[in-house]
Coordinates of C-alpha atoms in Angstrom, one line a residue:
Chain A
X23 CA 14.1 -31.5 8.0
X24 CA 15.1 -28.9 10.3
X25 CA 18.1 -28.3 8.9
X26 CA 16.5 -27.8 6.0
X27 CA 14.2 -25.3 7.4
X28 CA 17.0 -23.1 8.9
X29 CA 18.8 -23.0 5.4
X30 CA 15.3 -21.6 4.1
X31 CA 14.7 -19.4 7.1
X32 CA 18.1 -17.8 6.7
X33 CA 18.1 -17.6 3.1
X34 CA 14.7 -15.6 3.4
X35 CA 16.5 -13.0 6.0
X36 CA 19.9 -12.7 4.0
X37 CA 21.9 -14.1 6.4
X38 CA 23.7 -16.3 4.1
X39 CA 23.7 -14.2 1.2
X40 CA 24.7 -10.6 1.7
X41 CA 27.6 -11.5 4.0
X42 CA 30.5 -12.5 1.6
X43 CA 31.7 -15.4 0.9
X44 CA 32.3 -17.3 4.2
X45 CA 28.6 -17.4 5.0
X46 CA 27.3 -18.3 1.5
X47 CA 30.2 -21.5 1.8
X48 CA 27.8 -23.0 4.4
X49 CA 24.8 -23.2 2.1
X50 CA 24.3 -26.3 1.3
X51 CA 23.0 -26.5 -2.5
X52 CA 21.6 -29.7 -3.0
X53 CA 19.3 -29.4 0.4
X54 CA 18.4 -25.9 -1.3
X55 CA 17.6 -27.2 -5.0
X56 CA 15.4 -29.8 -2.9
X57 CA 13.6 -27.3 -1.4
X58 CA 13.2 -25.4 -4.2
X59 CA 11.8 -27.6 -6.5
X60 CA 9.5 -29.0 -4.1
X61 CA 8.3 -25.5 -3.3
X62 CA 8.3 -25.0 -7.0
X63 CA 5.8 -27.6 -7.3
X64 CA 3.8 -26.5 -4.6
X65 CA 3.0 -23.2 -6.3
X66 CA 2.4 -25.4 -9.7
X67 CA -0.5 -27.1 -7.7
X68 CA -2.1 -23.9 -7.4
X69 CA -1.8 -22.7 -10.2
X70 CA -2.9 -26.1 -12.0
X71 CA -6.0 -25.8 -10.4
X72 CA -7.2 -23.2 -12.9
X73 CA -7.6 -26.3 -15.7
X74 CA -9.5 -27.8 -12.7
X75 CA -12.1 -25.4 -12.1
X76 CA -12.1 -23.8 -15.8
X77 CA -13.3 -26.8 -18.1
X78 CA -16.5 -28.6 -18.0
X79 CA -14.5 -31.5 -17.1
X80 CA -11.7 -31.2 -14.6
X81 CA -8.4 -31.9 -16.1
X82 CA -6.0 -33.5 -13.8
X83 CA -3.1 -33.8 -16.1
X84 CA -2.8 -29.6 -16.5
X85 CA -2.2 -29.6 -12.3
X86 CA 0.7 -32.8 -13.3
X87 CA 2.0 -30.6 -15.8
X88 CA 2.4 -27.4 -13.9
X89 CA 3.9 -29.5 -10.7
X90 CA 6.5 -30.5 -13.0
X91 CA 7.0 -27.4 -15.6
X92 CA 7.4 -24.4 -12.7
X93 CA 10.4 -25.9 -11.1
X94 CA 11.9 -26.7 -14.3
X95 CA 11.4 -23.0 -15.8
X96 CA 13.5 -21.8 -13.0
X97 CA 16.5 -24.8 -12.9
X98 CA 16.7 -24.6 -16.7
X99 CA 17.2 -21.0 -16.9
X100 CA 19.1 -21.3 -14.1
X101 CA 21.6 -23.5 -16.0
X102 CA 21.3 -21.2 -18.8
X103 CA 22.5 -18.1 -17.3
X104 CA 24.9 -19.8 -14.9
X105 CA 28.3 -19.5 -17.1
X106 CA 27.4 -15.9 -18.1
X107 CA 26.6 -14.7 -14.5
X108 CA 30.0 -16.3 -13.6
X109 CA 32.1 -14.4 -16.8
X110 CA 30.2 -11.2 -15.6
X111 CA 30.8 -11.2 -12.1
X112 CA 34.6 -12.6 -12.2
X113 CA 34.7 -9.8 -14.3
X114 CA 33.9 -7.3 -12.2
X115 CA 35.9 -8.6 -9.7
X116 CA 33.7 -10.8 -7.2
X117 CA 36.1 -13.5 -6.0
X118 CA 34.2 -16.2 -5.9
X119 CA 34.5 -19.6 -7.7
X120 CA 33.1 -21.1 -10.4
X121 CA 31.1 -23.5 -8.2
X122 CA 30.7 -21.0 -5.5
X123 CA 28.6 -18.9 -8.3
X124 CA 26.9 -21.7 -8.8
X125 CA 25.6 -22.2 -5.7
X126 CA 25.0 -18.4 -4.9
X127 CA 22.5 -18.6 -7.9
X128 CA 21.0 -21.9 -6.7
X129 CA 20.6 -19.6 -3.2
X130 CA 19.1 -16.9 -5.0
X131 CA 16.5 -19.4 -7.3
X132 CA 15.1 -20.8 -3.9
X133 CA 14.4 -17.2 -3.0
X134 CA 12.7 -16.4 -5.9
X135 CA 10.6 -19.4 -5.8
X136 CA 9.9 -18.6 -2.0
X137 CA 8.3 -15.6 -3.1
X138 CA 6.7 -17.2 -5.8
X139 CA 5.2 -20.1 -3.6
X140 CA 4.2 -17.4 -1.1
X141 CA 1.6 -15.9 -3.3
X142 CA 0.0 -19.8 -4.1
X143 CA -3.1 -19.1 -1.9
X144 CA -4.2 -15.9 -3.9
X145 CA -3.2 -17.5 -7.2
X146 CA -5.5 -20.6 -6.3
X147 CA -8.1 -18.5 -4.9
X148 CA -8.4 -16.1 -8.2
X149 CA -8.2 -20.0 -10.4
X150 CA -11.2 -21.1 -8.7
X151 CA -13.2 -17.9 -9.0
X152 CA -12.3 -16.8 -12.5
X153 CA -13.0 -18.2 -15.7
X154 CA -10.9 -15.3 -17.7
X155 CA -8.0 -17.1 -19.1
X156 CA -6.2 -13.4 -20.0
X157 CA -6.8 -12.3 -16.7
X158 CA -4.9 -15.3 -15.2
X159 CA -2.0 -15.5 -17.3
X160 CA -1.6 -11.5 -16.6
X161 CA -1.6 -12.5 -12.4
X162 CA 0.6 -14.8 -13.1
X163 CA 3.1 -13.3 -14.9
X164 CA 2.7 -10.6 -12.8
X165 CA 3.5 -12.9 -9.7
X166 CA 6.5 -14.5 -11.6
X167 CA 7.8 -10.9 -12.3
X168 CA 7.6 -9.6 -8.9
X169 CA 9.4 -13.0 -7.4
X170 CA 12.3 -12.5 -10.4
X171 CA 12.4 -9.1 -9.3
X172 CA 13.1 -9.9 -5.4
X173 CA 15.8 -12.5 -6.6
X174 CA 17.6 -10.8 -8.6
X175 CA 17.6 -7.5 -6.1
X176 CA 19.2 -10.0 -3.6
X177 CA 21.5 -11.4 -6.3
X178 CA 22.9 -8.0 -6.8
X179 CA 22.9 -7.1 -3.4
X180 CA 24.9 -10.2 -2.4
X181 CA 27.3 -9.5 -5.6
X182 CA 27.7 -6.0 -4.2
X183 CA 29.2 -7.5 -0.5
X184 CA 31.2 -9.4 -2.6
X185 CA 32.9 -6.7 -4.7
X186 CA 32.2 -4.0 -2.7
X187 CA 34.2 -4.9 0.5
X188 CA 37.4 -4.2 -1.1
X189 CA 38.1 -0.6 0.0
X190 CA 38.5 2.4 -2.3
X191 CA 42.4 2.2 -3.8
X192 CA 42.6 5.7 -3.1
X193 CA 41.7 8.3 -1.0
X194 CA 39.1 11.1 -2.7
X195 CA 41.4 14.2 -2.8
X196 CA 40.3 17.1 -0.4
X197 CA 41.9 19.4 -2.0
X198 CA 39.5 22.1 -3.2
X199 CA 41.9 22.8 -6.4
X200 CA 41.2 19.6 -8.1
X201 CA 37.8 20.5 -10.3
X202 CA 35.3 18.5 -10.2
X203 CA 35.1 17.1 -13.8
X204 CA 38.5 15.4 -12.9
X205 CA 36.9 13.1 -9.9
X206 CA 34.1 12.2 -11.7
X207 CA 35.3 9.6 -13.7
X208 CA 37.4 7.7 -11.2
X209 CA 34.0 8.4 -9.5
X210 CA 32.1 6.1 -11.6
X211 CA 34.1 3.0 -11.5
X212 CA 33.6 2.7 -8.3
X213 CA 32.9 -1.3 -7.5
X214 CA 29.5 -0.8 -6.2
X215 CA 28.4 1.6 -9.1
X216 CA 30.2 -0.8 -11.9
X217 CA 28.4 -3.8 -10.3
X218 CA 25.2 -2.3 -10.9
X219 CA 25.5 -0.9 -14.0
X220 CA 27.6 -3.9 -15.8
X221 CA 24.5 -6.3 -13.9
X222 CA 21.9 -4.7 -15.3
X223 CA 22.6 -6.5 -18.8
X224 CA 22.8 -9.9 -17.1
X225 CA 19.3 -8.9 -15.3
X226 CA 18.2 -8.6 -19.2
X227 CA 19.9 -11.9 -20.5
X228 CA 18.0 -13.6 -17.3
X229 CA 14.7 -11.8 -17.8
X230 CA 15.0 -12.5 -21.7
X231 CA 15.8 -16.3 -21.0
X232 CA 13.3 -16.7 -18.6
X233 CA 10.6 -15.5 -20.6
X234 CA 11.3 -17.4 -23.3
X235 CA 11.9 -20.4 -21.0
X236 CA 8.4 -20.1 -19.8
X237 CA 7.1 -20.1 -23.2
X238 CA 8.2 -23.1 -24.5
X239 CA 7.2 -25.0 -21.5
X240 CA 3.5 -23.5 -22.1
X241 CA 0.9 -24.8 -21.6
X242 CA 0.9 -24.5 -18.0
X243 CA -2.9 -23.0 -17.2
X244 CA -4.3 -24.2 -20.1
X245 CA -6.6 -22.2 -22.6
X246 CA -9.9 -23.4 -21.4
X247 CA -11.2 -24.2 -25.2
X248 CA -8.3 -25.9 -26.5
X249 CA -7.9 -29.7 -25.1
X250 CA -4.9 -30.9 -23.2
X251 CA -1.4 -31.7 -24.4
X252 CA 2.0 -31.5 -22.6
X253 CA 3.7 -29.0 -24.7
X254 CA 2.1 -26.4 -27.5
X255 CA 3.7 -26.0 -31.1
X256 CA 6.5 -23.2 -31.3
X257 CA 4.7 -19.9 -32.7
X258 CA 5.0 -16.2 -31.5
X259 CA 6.9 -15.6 -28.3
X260 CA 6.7 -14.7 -24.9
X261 CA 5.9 -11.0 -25.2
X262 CA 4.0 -10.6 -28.2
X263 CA 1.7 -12.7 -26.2
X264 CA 1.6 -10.9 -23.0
X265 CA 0.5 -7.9 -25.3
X266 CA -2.3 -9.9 -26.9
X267 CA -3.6 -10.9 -23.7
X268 CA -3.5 -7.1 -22.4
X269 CA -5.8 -6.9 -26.0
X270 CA -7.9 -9.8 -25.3
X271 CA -8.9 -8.9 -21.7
X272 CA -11.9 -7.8 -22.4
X273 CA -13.3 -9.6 -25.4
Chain B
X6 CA -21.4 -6.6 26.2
X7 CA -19.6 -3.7 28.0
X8 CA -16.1 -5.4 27.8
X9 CA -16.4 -4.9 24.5
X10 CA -17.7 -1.6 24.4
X11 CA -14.8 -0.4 26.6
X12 CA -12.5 -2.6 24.4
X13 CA -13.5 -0.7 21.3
X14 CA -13.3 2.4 23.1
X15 CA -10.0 1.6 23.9
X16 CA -9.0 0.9 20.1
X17 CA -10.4 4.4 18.8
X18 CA -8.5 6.1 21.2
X19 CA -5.4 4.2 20.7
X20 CA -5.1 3.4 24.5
X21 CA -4.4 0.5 27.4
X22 CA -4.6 -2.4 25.6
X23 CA -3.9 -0.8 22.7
X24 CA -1.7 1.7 22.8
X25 CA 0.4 2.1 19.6
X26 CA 3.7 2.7 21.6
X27 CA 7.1 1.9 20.7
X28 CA 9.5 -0.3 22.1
X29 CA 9.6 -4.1 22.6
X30 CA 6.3 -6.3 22.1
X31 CA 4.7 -6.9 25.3
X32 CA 3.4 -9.9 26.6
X33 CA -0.5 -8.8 25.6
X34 CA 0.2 -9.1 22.0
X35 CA -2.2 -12.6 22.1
X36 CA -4.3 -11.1 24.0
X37 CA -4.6 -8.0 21.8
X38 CA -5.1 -10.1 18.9
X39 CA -8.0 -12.6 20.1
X40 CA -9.6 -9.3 21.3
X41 CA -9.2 -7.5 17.7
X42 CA -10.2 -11.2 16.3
X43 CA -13.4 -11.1 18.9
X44 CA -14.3 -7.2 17.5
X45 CA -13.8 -8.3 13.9
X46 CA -16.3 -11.0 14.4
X47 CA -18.6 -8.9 16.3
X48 CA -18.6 -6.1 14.1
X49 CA -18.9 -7.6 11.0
X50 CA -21.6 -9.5 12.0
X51 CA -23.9 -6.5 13.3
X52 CA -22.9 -4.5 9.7
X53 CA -24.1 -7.6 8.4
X54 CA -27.4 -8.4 9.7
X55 CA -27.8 -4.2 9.0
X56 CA -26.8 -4.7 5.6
X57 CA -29.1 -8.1 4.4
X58 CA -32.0 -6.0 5.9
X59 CA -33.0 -4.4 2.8
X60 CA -35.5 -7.3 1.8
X61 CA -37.0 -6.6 5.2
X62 CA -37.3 -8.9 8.4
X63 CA -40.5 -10.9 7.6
X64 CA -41.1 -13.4 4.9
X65 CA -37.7 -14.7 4.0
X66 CA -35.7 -11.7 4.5
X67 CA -34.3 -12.9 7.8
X68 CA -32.1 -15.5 6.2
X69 CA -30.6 -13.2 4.4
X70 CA -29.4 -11.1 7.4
X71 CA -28.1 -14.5 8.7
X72 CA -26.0 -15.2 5.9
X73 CA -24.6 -11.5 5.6
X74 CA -24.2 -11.7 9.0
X75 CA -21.8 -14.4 8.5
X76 CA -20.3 -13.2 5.3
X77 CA -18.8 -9.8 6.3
X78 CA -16.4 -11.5 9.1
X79 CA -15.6 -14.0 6.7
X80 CA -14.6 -11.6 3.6
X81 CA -12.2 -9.9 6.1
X82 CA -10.5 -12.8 7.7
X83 CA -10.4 -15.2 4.4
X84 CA -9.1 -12.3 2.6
X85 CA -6.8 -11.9 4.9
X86 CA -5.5 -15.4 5.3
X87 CA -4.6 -15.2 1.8
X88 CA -2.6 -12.5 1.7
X89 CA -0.8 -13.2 5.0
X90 CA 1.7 -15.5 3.7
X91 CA 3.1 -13.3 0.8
X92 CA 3.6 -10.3 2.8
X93 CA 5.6 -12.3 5.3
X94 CA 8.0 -13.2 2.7
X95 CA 7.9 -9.7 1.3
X96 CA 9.0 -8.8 4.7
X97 CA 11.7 -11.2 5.5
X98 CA 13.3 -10.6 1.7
X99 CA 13.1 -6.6 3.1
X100 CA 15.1 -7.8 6.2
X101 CA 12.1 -6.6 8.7
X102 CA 11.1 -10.0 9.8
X103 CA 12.2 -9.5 13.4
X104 CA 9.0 -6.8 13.3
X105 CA 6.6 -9.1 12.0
X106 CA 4.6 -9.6 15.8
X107 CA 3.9 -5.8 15.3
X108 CA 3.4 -6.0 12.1
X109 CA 0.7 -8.8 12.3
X110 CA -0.4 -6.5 15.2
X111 CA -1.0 -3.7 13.1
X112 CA -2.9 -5.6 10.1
X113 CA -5.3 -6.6 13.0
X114 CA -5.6 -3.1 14.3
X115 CA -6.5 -2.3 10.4
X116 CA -9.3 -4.6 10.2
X117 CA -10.5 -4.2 13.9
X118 CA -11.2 -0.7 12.9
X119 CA -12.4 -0.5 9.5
X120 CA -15.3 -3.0 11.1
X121 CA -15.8 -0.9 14.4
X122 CA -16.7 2.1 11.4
X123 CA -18.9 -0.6 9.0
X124 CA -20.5 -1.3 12.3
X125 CA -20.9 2.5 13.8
X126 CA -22.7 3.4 10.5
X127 CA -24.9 0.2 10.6
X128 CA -28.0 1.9 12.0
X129 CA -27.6 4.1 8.7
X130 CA -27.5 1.8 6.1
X131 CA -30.6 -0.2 8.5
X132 CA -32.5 3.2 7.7
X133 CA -31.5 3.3 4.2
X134 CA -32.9 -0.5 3.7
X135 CA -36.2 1.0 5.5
X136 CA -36.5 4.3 3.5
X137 CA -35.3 3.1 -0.4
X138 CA -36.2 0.1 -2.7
X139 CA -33.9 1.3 -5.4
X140 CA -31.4 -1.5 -5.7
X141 CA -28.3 0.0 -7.2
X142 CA -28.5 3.3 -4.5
X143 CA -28.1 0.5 -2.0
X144 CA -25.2 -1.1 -3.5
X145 CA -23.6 1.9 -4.6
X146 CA -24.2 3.1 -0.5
X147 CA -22.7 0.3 0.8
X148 CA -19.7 0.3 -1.5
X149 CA -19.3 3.7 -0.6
X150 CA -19.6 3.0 3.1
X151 CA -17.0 -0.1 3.1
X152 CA -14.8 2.3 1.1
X153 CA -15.1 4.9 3.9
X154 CA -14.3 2.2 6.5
X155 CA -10.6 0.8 4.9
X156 CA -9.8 4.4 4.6
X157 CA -10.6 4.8 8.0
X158 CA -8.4 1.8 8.7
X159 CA -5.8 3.1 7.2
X160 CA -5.4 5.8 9.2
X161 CA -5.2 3.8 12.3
X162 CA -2.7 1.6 10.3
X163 CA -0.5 4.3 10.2
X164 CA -0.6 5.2 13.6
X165 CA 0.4 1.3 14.4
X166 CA 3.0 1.8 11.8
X167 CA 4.7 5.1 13.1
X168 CA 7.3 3.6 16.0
X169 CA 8.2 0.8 13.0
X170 CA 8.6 3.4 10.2
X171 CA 10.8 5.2 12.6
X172 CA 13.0 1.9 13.2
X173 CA 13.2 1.5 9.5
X174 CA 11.9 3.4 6.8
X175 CA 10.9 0.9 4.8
X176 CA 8.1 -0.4 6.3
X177 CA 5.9 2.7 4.8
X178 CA 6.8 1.2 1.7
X179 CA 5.6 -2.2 2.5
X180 CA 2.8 -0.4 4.4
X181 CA 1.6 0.7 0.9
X182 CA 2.6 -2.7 -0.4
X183 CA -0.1 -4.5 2.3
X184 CA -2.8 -2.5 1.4
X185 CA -2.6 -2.9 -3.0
X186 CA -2.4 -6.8 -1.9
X187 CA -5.2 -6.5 0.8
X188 CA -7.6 -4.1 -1.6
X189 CA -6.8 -6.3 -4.8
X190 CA -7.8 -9.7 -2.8
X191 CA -10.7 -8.4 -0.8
X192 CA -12.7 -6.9 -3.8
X193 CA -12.1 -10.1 -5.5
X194 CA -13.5 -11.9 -2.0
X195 CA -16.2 -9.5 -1.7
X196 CA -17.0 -10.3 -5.5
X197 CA -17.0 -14.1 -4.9
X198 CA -19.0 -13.8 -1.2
X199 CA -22.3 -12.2 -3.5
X200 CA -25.0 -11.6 -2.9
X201 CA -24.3 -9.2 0.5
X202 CA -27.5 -7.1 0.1
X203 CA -29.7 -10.0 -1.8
X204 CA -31.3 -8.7 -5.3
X205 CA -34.9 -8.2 -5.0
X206 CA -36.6 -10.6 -7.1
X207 CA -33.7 -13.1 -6.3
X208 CA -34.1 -16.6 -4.0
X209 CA -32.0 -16.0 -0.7
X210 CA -28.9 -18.1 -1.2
X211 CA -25.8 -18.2 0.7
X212 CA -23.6 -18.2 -2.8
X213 CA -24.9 -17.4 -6.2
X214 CA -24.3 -19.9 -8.5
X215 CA -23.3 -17.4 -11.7
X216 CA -21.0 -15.5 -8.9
X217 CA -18.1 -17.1 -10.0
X218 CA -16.2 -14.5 -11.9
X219 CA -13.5 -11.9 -11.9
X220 CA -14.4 -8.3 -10.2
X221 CA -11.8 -6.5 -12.4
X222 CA -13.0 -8.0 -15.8
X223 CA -16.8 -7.2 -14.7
X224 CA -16.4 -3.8 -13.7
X225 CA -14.0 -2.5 -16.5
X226 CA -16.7 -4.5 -19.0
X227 CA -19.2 -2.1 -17.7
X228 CA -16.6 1.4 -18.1
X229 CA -15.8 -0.3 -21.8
X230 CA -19.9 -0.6 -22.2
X231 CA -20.4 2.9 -20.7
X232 CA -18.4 4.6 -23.2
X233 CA -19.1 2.4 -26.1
X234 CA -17.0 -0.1 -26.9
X235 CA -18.6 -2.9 -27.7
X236 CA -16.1 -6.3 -26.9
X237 CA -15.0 -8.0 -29.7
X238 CA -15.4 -11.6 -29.2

């Protein structure tokens, strides 16, 4: 247990992520896939209570369902995206394996859940005193947005330390003859540089995959009016919904 | 009564106790906190008593003080209970956990002082319950005032802030981060605590049963109503 607490502790200050790859080969991935579902769950007990407090009859099943739903939203996409983070970063030149990957994005997961878990006690104070179902699903896809955010900052900083560390192959020539327009393009293939910009499409494949993740695992709070049931027929998508419910807020 | 007095004293002027230096946490930071705890209380509960006044002392109006009196300390410290545990994360993914103490320190120091204010202008807002029966001035008067008093709090934040900003520049940023979560929470919690003043008209409860509801849908309900749109249901 405290073992497992250190793990967490250090994963929340960087210490084992944003220090190459001899640190992240101590994290221990199942301990952290542990902790991250259960923390998972923790945050889908808040946000289950909504279907609690909403209904004219509490509905126990909707707090099951979240418990179960929230972790599995982030290890699915985390399975989804794992073979395309690994082609892009082995790409770009991180040396890490294909398991090592794997367990750099398991470290980076538990983070994002951390964050996620960490803003429980608002999200289960704003269930119990709003009835707006719009207004809800907005917090909470605002909450699951900042805690994606946060991950996947950490995921490209760690990616940078990993490609980055290699020093320039050449010097930059201090020669004032050389014009400018001739050092700008060895300029921008510089590691750190072409991990950002050559990440920034993974960060959309994730983002994309997670949102659609998380809509065909809805329900998880539950439109008030509409009874219970595990899973909702396939219509729409993620985004066109977010918009409707920006739309709806007020009706 | 005049340990506190000089206490409060001592956390306008930034000194003794209190004094907003850099440097390694001393050994007082428990001590400053169950003193900035002890003020909150205090406070809160005098701005309180002032602020369920309006229905006036005799009849039933004194149960209403009692329960404002207990409902101002309690918006401050439940709101911030909530947010407490997000922003410690926030600050541990920014790498600035080994601040935290002073950091906790600070978000004291912010609510210590936006009550000392709620409480200096209590006599006011007594005077106001005395002098007007119109409802909505005295909402809109203590809105205004409780406004007044974060901003004040603010301001003292920052002072409690400067030696960390100047460690790392990123706390400002997660200064500004603190108070979105703190404001965004606390108008919800103030929301949820109704009635503060008590409605004329209205039994003296210590929650209203139709309080339940979300502060942000309420309020931009009434802009929408104000200029016209009618919701579409």
């Amino acid at each position: 247990m405290r073992q497992l607490w250190r793990q967490v502790d250090e994963l929340l200050r960087g210490k084992s992520l944003y220090e190459g790859e001899a640190t992240l080969a101590k994290l221990r991935p199942g301990q952290l896939l542990l902790v991250a579902m259960a923390l998972g769950a923790v945050y889908g007990f808040f946000m289950g209570w909504y279907g609690l407090f909403s209904r004219p009859a509490p509905e126990y099943r909707q707090v099951l369902a979240c418990m179960v739903k929230v972790p599995a939203l982030f290890l699915l996409t985390l399975f989804i995206c794992y073979p395309s983070l690994y082609v892009f970063s082995t790409m770009l030149g991180s040396r890490l394996s294909f398991t090592g990957t794997l367990v750099l994005l398991i470290g980076i997961v538990t983070l994002s859940i951390i964050v996620l878990v960490s803003f429980g006690p608002i999200v289960a104070f704003f269930a119990v005193s709003t009835e707006n179902y719009y207004f809800m699903k907005l917090l909470n896809v605002a909450f699951f947005a900042v805690a994606g955010a946060l991950g996947v900052g950490a995921l490209l900083k760690a990616l940078q330390a990993l490609v980055g560390s290699a020093p320039p192959a050449e010097a930059p020539p201090s020669t004032p003859n050389v014009p400018p327009a001739l050092t700008r393009p060895e300029d921008r293939f510089a590691p750190a540089r072409k991990v950002k910009q050559v990440f920034q499409i993974w960060i959309v494949i994730y983002a994309l995959v997670g949102a659609q993740m998380g809509w065909i695992l809805r329900p998880f709070l539950g439109k008030p009016s509409l009874t219970f049931t595990w899973f909702r027929t396939r219509q729409a998508n993620f985004f066109v919904d977010v918009f409707h419910s920006f739309l709806n807020l007020f009706s | 009564m005049t340990p506190l007095l000089l206490t409060i004293d001592q956390m306008l002027r930034a000194e003794g106790l209190f004094r907003a230096a850099a440097g390694p946490v001393s050994m007082s930071i428990r001590q400053r906190v169950r003193t900035q705890l002890w003020v909150i209380a205090a406070c809160g509960m005098v701005y309180g008593a002032c602020m369920g006044s309006f229905g006036g002392v005799f009849g039933d109006g004194w149960r209403q003080m009692l329960v404002s009196a207990a409902k101002v300390p309690l918006l401050f410290t439940v709101a911030f209970l909530l947010c407490v545990p997000s922003f410690y994360v926030l600050n541990a993914v920014a790498g600035l956990h080994q601040d935290f103490p002073r950091t906790l320190d600070a978000l004291f120091g912010f609510q210590s002082i936006a009550a000392i204010v709620l409480a200096a202008a209590a006599p006011i807002t007594a005077f106001m319950n005395l002098t007007t029966s119109h409802y909505p001035f005295i909402l809109l008067w203590n809105g205004l005032l409780f406004f007044v008093a974060s901003l004040a709090g603010h301001f003292m934040m920052r002072r409690y802030y400067e030696p960390l900003v100047r460690r790392h520049p990123r706390h400002a940023t997660l200064r500004r981060v603190w108070m979105l979560l703190y404001t965004f929470v606390g108008i919800q919690m103030a929301w949820v605590l109704r009635p503060f003043v008590g409605s004329p008209g209205m039994p003296v409860q210590f929650f209203r049963a139709e309080a339940w509801g979300n502060a942000y849908i309420e309020v931009l309900q009434l802009v929408l109503n104000a200029f016209g749109f009618t919701p579409n249901s």
